[in-house]
Coordinates of C-alpha atoms in Angstrom, one line a residue:
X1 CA 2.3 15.5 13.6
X2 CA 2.4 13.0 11.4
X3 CA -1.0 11.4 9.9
X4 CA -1.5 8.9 7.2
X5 CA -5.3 8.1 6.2
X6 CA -6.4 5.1 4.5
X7 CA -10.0 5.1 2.2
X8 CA -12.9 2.7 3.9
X9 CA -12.2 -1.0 1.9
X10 CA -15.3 -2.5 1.9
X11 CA -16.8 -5.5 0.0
X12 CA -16.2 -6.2 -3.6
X13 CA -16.9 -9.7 -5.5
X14 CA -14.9 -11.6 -7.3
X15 CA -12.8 -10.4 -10.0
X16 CA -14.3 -6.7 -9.4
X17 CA -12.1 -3.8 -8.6
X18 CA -11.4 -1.3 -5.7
X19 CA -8.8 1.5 -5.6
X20 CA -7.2 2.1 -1.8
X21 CA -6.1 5.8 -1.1
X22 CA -3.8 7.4 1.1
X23 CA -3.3 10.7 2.5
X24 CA -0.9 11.7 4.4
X25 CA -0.1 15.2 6.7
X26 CA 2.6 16.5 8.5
X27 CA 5.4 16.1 5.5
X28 CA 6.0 15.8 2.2
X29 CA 5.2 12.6 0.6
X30 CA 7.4 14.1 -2.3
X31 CA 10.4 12.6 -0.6
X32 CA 9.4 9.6 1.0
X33 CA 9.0 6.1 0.0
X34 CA 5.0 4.6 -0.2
X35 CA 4.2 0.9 0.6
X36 CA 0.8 -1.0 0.7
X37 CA 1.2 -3.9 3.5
X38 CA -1.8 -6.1 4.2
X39 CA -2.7 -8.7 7.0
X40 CA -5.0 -11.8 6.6
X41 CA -6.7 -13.4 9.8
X42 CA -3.9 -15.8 11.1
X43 CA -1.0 -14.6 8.6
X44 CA 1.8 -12.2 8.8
X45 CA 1.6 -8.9 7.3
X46 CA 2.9 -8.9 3.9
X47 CA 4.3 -6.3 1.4
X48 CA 2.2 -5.9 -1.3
X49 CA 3.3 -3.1 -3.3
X50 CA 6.1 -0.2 -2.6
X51 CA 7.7 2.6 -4.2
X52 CA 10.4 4.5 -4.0
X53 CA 10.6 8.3 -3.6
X54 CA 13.3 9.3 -6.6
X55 CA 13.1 7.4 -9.4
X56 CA 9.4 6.0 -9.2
X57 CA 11.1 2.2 -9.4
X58 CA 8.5 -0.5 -7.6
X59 CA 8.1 -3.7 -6.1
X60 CA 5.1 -5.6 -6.3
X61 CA 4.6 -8.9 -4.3
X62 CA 4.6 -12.1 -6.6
X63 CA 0.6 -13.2 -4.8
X64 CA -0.4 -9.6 -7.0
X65 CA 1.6 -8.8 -9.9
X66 CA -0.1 -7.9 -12.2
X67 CA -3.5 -7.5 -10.8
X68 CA -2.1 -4.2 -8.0
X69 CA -0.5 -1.6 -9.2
X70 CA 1.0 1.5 -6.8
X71 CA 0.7 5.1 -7.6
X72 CA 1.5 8.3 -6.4
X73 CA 0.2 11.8 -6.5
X74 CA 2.9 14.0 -4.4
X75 CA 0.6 17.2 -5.3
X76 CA -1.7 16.1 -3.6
X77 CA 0.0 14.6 -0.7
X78 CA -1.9 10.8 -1.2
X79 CA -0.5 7.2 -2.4
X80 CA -2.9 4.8 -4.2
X81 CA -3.2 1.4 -4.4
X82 CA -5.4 0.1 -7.5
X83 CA -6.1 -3.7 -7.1
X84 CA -8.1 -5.6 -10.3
X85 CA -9.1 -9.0 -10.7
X86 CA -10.1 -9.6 -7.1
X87 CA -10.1 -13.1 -5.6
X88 CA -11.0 -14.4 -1.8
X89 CA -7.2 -14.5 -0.9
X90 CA -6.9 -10.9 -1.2
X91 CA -9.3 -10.3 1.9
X92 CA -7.0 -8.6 4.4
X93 CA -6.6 -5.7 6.5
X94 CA -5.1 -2.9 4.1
X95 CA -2.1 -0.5 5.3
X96 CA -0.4 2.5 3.8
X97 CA 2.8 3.2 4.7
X98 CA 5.3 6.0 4.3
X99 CA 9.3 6.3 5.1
X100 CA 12.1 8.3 4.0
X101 CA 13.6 5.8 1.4
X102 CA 16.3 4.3 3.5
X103 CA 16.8 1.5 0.6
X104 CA 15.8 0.1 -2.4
X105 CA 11.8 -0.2 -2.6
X106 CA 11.8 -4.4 -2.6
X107 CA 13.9 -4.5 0.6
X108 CA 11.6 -1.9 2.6
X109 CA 8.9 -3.9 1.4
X110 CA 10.1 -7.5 2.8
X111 CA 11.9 -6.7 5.3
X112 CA 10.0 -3.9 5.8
X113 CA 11.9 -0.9 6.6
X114 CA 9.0 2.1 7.2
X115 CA 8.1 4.0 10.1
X116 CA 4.7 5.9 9.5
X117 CA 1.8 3.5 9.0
X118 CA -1.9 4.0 8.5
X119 CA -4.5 2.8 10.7
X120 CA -5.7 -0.3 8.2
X121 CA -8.9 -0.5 6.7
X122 CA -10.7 -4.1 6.2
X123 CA -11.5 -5.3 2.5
X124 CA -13.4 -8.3 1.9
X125 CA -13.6 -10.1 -1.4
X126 CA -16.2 -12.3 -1.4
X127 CA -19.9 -13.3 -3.4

């Protein structure tokens, strides 16, 4: 059976820092594609950051680039999302996603394209 579990979000301030994890059982994440989607009170779910399973290439959404940043440990069977420079905007329900890597990672992102998904965990960013 297939789980993916997300880390507790929380509350961080302002331009602080929080790393999501997520671990997933019942396959190997080895050969799958990763994704980080997140949903803000009255907004569509977004893409924030995916990955692909072969050649490590990414997409990152334009609202985060270079504050998130998607990793990978296939050892240990768990995708991370590391998110700096904080603001209110990122508030959101946080999911992880996982699917085999049915295209490139930008298009499963938008579109999106995955079947396994995480329960979501809230983060706040607020003072």
């Amino acid at each position: 059976q297939v789980h993916l579990v997300v880390s507790a979000g929380g509350s961080v301030q302002p331009g602080g820092s929080l790393r999501l994890s997520c671990t997933v059982s019942g396959f190997d994440l080895h050969y799958y594609a990763i994704g980080w989607f997140r949903q803000a009170p009255g907004k569509t779910r977004e893409g924030v950051a995916c990955m692909s399973s072969s050649d490590g290439s990414t997409y990152i959404a334009d609202s985060v680039k270079g504050r998130f940043t998607i990793s990978r440990d296939n050892a240990e069977n768990t995708m991370y999302l590391q998110m700096h420079s904080l603001k209110p905007e990122d508030t959101a329900v946080y999911y992880c996603a996982a699917e085999l890597p049915i295209h490139t990672a930008q298009a499963m992102c938008v579109m999106p394209l995955f079947g396994s998904w995480g329960q979501g965990t809230q983060f706040t960013v607020s003072s």
